[in-house]
Structures are given as C-alpha cells and as structure tokens.
C-alpha cells in the first residue's frame, strides 16, 4: 500500500510539474496550424524550395498507360508499374530548375513571357499567372499566324478589341464581337513578340515560335512527343495540384527577376546630382 501511494504521489507531482511548465515556443518559421512537411526546406529569404517529395505529393510522376506511351519520352521514365508509366521526379525537378532560371533571366533583362493554354480547366490558372506576374497570356484559343504574321495579327487583335462604328453609334454590342474580343484577352497590350512562351498543355503552335526564334517551355506528358517544346517539363498533365505548384513557381521566378532588376537599377542609374565629380574639377 505504501509503495502504491508513493508511486501515486510521484505521478501527481510530475503531473503538477508538467502543468506548471510553460509551453515550448514554436520553432522559427513553423506554424502550429499548418506544419511544413519534412521534405520541405526554406530559403534564406523565407521562400520555399521545391523538392522531389513535393512533386510526389502533387502526383506529377504518374504517366499514361504503357500502350500509349510515346517512345521519345522513355528518357524521362523510371519504368512501368501496373501498366502505367512512372516519371522520374528527379528529372522533373531538374527541368523545373532550368526553366525557372531561364524565366528569371528573361524577366531580369526586361523581356516578356506569353503563357498559353486552350484547355477550359486551365483557363483561370493561365489568367492568374499572367495577371499576377504582369506578363501576357492566352487562355481561350491560339490564332494561327499570331507570330509568323505579326503585323497583320496585331491589326486583327486591335480590330477585335475595339468597338465597331455601328456599336459605337447604337450602343449595342453583339455576342460574336464579345467572344472575338475574349479570344485575344491577355495580349491586347503586347506590342512586340514575346521573348519566351510557356505552354501549359498540348496546344499546337504550328511551328511559329521556332520560325520566330522564340523558345517554348512546355509541360510534356508521356503520351505524345514534344514537337514545339524547347524546354520540356516531364510531368502528369492531368494533375491539377501540379499545375498549381507550377503556377506558383512561375510567378515567383518572374517577380524575382523584376525585383532584382529594380534593385540593381538603383545602383546602376544614379541621379544626376549624385554623380561623382571628374578628377580634373575637384
């Protein structure tokens, strides 16, 4: 009985000690409501670094069935599991790093990027990427001749966006005019061809970027070859989670390039009154 009472007293005292002990403060950079996954690292500036574990969580590694897998995409595969192609996450990660570095350089040099997708499920995401990054986008259809016949296409875009003389006089706009204007939504202020194109789906660009010497970045699944793509990103084109991750990375890379350009511009373009005096006029 005495031994049991001593154990009970020890348990009661330890419980009181735990209750009186102050709570442990959370680790730096962590959140109690949304803990970071173990494979997720943070950069020195607080940004998030993508890892292969993050790509696995987005289902980016799942490809099509073996019978529809294109032989040109075997170089991106780890193999086949249960009749489905498995994309190597390491190659997807390396491709993403290469693409993000290219976009950051283009944005740093003052270039513009055109984001293209004609799939309805990616229309809103395409518009968000363009609007948040400050670059151009096409989310409805690709008009043949947009790059190869630039001057003619530019007049066509301007004509589609402006109101017709009849609509200006009567104040009535036809539904066909609205739909035609929406087809060019996102490129109404594009005064010159883009420096790069980000293709989110398998839309055919008819070889126009290659003829205009414009690099194309595109998501490539296992069911078809990358004909118009110069910088392929092997991934599951049916994963919405992967596209949301990709959109976040694209916007971040473009904004980082512009921010670096603005920061360095403060040092390379001093004000006229701040210029140092010449050696002979001291």
Coordinates of C-alpha atoms in Angstrom, one line a residue:
X1 CA 0.0 0.0 0.0
X2 CA 2.8 2.4 0.8
X3 CA 4.6 1.6 -2.5
X4 CA 1.4 2.3 -4.4
X5 CA 0.9 5.6 -2.6
X6 CA 4.4 6.7 -3.2
X7 CA 4.0 6.0 -6.9
X8 CA 0.8 7.8 -7.0
X9 CA 2.4 10.7 -5.2
X10 CA 5.3 10.7 -7.7
X11 CA 2.8 10.7 -10.6
X12 CA 0.8 13.5 -9.1
X13 CA 3.9 15.6 -8.6
X14 CA 5.1 15.0 -12.1
X15 CA 1.7 15.9 -13.5
X16 CA 1.7 19.1 -11.5
X17 CA 5.2 19.9 -12.8
X18 CA 4.1 19.4 -16.4
X19 CA 1.0 21.6 -15.9
X20 CA 3.1 24.4 -14.3
X21 CA 5.8 24.2 -17.0
X22 CA 5.4 26.9 -19.7
X23 CA 4.6 25.7 -23.2
X24 CA 7.5 25.2 -25.6
X25 CA 7.8 28.1 -28.1
X26 CA 7.3 27.0 -31.8
X27 CA 10.3 26.7 -34.0
X28 CA 11.3 29.6 -36.1
X29 CA 9.4 29.6 -39.4
X30 CA 6.9 27.0 -38.4
X31 CA 3.2 27.4 -37.9
X32 CA 1.1 25.4 -35.4
X33 CA -1.9 25.5 -37.7
X34 CA -0.1 24.4 -40.9
X35 CA 3.1 22.5 -40.2
X36 CA 5.6 22.1 -43.0
X37 CA 6.2 18.6 -44.5
X38 CA 9.5 17.0 -43.6
X39 CA 10.9 17.3 -47.1
X40 CA 10.2 21.0 -47.4
X41 CA 13.1 23.4 -46.9
X42 CA 13.1 27.2 -46.7
X43 CA 15.5 29.6 -48.5
X44 CA 17.3 32.3 -46.6
X45 CA 14.8 34.9 -47.9
X46 CA 11.8 32.9 -46.4
X47 CA 10.8 31.4 -49.8
X48 CA 10.1 27.7 -50.3
X49 CA 12.4 25.3 -52.1
X50 CA 10.8 22.6 -54.2
X51 CA 11.9 19.0 -53.5
X52 CA 11.1 15.6 -55.1
X53 CA 8.9 14.9 -52.1
X54 CA 6.7 17.9 -53.0
X55 CA 6.5 16.6 -56.6
X56 CA 5.5 13.2 -55.4
X57 CA 2.7 14.8 -53.3
X58 CA 1.3 16.5 -56.5
X59 CA 1.1 13.2 -58.4
X60 CA 3.4 14.6 -61.0
X61 CA 5.1 11.2 -61.5
X62 CA 2.0 9.4 -62.8
X63 CA 2.0 8.9 -66.6
X64 CA -0.2 7.2 -69.1
X65 CA -0.6 3.5 -69.8
X66 CA 2.3 1.7 -71.4
X67 CA 0.4 1.1 -74.6
X68 CA 0.0 4.8 -75.3
X69 CA 3.4 6.0 -74.0
X70 CA 5.5 7.6 -76.8
X71 CA 9.0 6.2 -77.2
X72 CA 10.5 9.7 -77.2
X73 CA 9.5 10.0 -73.6
X74 CA 11.2 6.9 -72.3
X75 CA 14.2 9.0 -71.3
X76 CA 12.0 10.7 -68.6
X77 CA 10.8 7.4 -67.0
X78 CA 11.8 5.3 -64.1
X79 CA 9.9 2.4 -65.5
X80 CA 6.4 1.0 -65.6
X81 CA 4.2 0.0 -62.6
X82 CA 0.9 -1.9 -63.0
X83 CA 1.0 -1.0 -66.7
X84 CA 1.4 2.8 -66.2
X85 CA 4.5 4.9 -66.9
X86 CA 6.3 6.4 -63.8
X87 CA 8.0 9.7 -64.5
X88 CA 11.3 10.3 -62.7
X89 CA 10.8 13.1 -60.2
X90 CA 14.5 14.0 -60.3
X91 CA 14.3 14.8 -64.0
X92 CA 11.1 16.8 -63.4
X93 CA 12.9 18.8 -60.7
X94 CA 16.0 19.4 -62.8
X95 CA 13.8 20.6 -65.7
X96 CA 11.9 22.9 -63.4
X97 CA 15.1 24.5 -62.1
X98 CA 16.4 25.0 -65.6
X99 CA 13.1 26.6 -66.7
X100 CA 12.8 28.9 -63.7
X101 CA 16.4 30.1 -64.1
X102 CA 15.6 30.9 -67.8
X103 CA 12.5 32.8 -66.9
X104 CA 14.3 34.8 -64.2
X105 CA 16.9 35.8 -66.7
X106 CA 14.3 36.9 -69.2
X107 CA 12.4 38.9 -66.6
X108 CA 15.7 40.5 -65.3
X109 CA 16.6 41.6 -68.8
X110 CA 13.2 43.3 -69.2
X111 CA 11.7 40.6 -71.5
X112 CA 8.1 39.5 -71.6
X113 CA 6.6 35.9 -71.5
X114 CA 3.5 34.6 -73.1
X115 CA 1.6 31.9 -71.2
X116 CA -0.7 29.8 -73.4
X117 CA -3.3 27.2 -72.7
X118 CA -6.5 26.3 -74.6
X119 CA -8.0 23.8 -72.1
X120 CA -11.0 25.1 -70.2
X121 CA -9.8 23.6 -66.9
X122 CA -6.6 25.6 -67.1
X123 CA -8.1 28.9 -68.4
X124 CA -8.5 30.5 -65.0
X125 CA -5.0 29.4 -63.9
X126 CA -3.5 30.8 -67.1
X127 CA -5.1 34.1 -66.5
X128 CA -4.0 34.2 -62.9
X129 CA -0.3 33.5 -63.9
X130 CA -0.4 36.3 -66.4
X131 CA -2.1 38.9 -64.2
X132 CA -0.1 38.2 -61.1
X133 CA 3.3 38.2 -62.9
X134 CA 2.4 41.1 -65.2
X135 CA 3.1 39.2 -68.4
X136 CA 0.9 38.2 -71.3
X137 CA -1.4 35.2 -71.6
X138 CA -3.9 33.4 -73.9
X139 CA -6.5 31.3 -72.2
X140 CA -9.0 30.5 -75.0
X141 CA -7.5 29.7 -78.4
X142 CA -4.3 30.0 -80.4
X143 CA -4.8 32.0 -83.6
X144 CA -2.7 30.7 -86.4
X145 CA -0.3 33.4 -87.8
X146 CA -0.1 35.2 -84.5
X147 CA 3.7 35.2 -84.6
X148 CA 4.5 34.4 -88.2
X149 CA 2.3 37.3 -89.5
X150 CA 2.9 39.7 -86.6
X151 CA 1.8 43.0 -88.2
X152 CA -1.3 41.5 -89.6
X153 CA -2.1 39.8 -86.4
X154 CA -1.6 42.9 -84.4
X155 CA -4.1 44.8 -86.6
X156 CA -6.5 41.9 -86.1
X157 CA -6.2 42.0 -82.4
X158 CA -6.7 45.7 -82.3
X159 CA -9.8 45.4 -84.5
X160 CA -11.3 42.6 -82.4
X161 CA -10.8 44.6 -79.1
X162 CA -12.1 48.0 -80.4
X163 CA -15.8 48.6 -80.8
X164 CA -17.2 48.7 -84.3
X165 CA -18.6 52.0 -85.7
X166 CA -22.1 50.5 -85.6
X167 CA -21.7 49.5 -81.9
X168 CA -20.4 53.0 -81.1
X169 CA -23.4 54.7 -82.7
X170 CA -26.1 52.4 -81.4
X171 CA -24.6 51.4 -78.1
X172 CA -25.3 47.7 -78.8
X173 CA -22.6 45.1 -78.8
X174 CA -23.1 41.7 -80.5
X175 CA -22.3 38.5 -78.7
X176 CA -19.9 37.5 -81.6
X177 CA -17.9 40.7 -81.0
X178 CA -17.6 39.9 -77.3
X179 CA -16.4 36.4 -78.0
X180 CA -13.9 37.5 -80.6
X181 CA -12.5 40.1 -78.1
X182 CA -12.2 37.4 -75.4
X183 CA -10.1 35.3 -77.7
X184 CA -7.4 37.9 -77.5
X185 CA -7.8 38.7 -73.9
X186 CA -4.4 39.0 -72.3
X187 CA -2.4 40.1 -75.3
X188 CA -4.2 43.4 -76.0
X189 CA -1.1 45.4 -74.8
X190 CA 1.5 43.1 -76.4
X191 CA 3.3 45.5 -78.8
X192 CA 6.0 43.0 -79.9
X193 CA 6.5 39.2 -80.0
X194 CA 7.3 37.7 -76.6
X195 CA 10.8 36.6 -75.6
X196 CA 9.5 33.2 -74.4
X197 CA 6.3 31.1 -74.4
X198 CA 5.1 28.9 -71.6
X199 CA 2.8 26.2 -73.0
X200 CA 0.7 24.6 -70.2
X201 CA -0.9 21.9 -72.4
X202 CA -0.5 20.2 -75.8
X203 CA -1.8 23.1 -77.9
X204 CA -0.3 23.1 -81.4
X205 CA 1.6 26.3 -82.2
X206 CA 2.2 25.3 -85.8
X207 CA 5.9 25.8 -85.6
X208 CA 5.5 29.6 -85.3
X209 CA 7.8 30.1 -82.3
X210 CA 10.6 28.2 -84.0
X211 CA 10.3 30.3 -87.1
X212 CA 10.4 33.5 -85.0
X213 CA 13.3 32.1 -82.8
X214 CA 11.2 32.2 -79.6
X215 CA 11.9 29.4 -77.1
X216 CA 9.0 27.4 -75.8
X217 CA 8.7 26.0 -72.3
X218 CA 6.0 23.3 -72.0
X219 CA 4.6 20.5 -69.8
X220 CA 5.1 17.2 -71.5
X221 CA 3.2 14.1 -70.6
X222 CA 4.1 10.5 -71.6
X223 CA 1.5 10.1 -74.3
X224 CA 3.0 12.4 -77.0
X225 CA 6.2 13.9 -78.3
X226 CA 7.3 17.5 -77.5
X227 CA 7.2 18.8 -81.1
X228 CA 7.1 22.6 -80.4
X229 CA 8.8 22.5 -77.0
X230 CA 12.4 23.5 -76.5
X231 CA 12.4 23.2 -72.6
X232 CA 10.2 20.3 -71.7
X233 CA 8.9 19.7 -68.2
X234 CA 8.1 16.0 -67.9
X235 CA 5.0 15.7 -65.6
X236 CA 1.5 14.5 -65.3
X237 CA -0.6 16.9 -67.4
X238 CA -3.8 15.7 -65.6
X239 CA -2.7 16.7 -62.1
X240 CA -4.3 20.0 -61.1
X241 CA -2.2 20.1 -57.9
X242 CA 1.0 20.0 -60.1
X243 CA -0.3 22.9 -62.2
X244 CA -1.0 25.0 -59.1
X245 CA 2.5 24.3 -57.9
X246 CA 3.9 25.2 -61.3
X247 CA 1.9 28.4 -61.4
X248 CA 3.3 29.5 -58.0
X249 CA 6.9 28.8 -59.2
X250 CA 6.4 30.6 -62.5
X251 CA 5.0 33.8 -60.9
X252 CA 7.7 33.7 -58.2
X253 CA 10.5 33.4 -60.7
X254 CA 9.2 36.2 -62.9
X255 CA 8.7 38.5 -59.9
X256 CA 12.2 37.7 -58.6
X257 CA 13.8 38.7 -61.9
X258 CA 11.9 42.0 -62.0
X259 CA 12.7 42.7 -58.3
X260 CA 16.4 42.1 -58.9
X261 CA 16.4 44.3 -62.0
X262 CA 14.8 47.1 -59.9
X263 CA 17.2 46.7 -57.1
X264 CA 20.3 46.8 -59.4
X265 CA 18.8 49.7 -61.3
X266 CA 19.1 51.9 -58.2
X267 CA 22.9 51.3 -58.2
X268 CA 23.5 51.4 -62.0
X269 CA 21.3 54.5 -62.7
X270 CA 22.3 57.2 -60.1
X271 CA 20.6 60.6 -60.0
X272 CA 22.4 63.4 -61.9
X273 CA 23.2 65.2 -58.6
X274 CA 24.8 62.0 -57.2
X275 CA 27.3 61.6 -60.0
X276 CA 30.9 61.8 -58.7
X277 CA 32.9 64.8 -59.9
X278 CA 35.6 64.4 -62.5
X279 CA 39.2 64.2 -61.5
X280 CA 40.1 67.5 -63.1
X281 CA 37.3 69.5 -61.5
X282 CA 37.9 68.8 -57.8

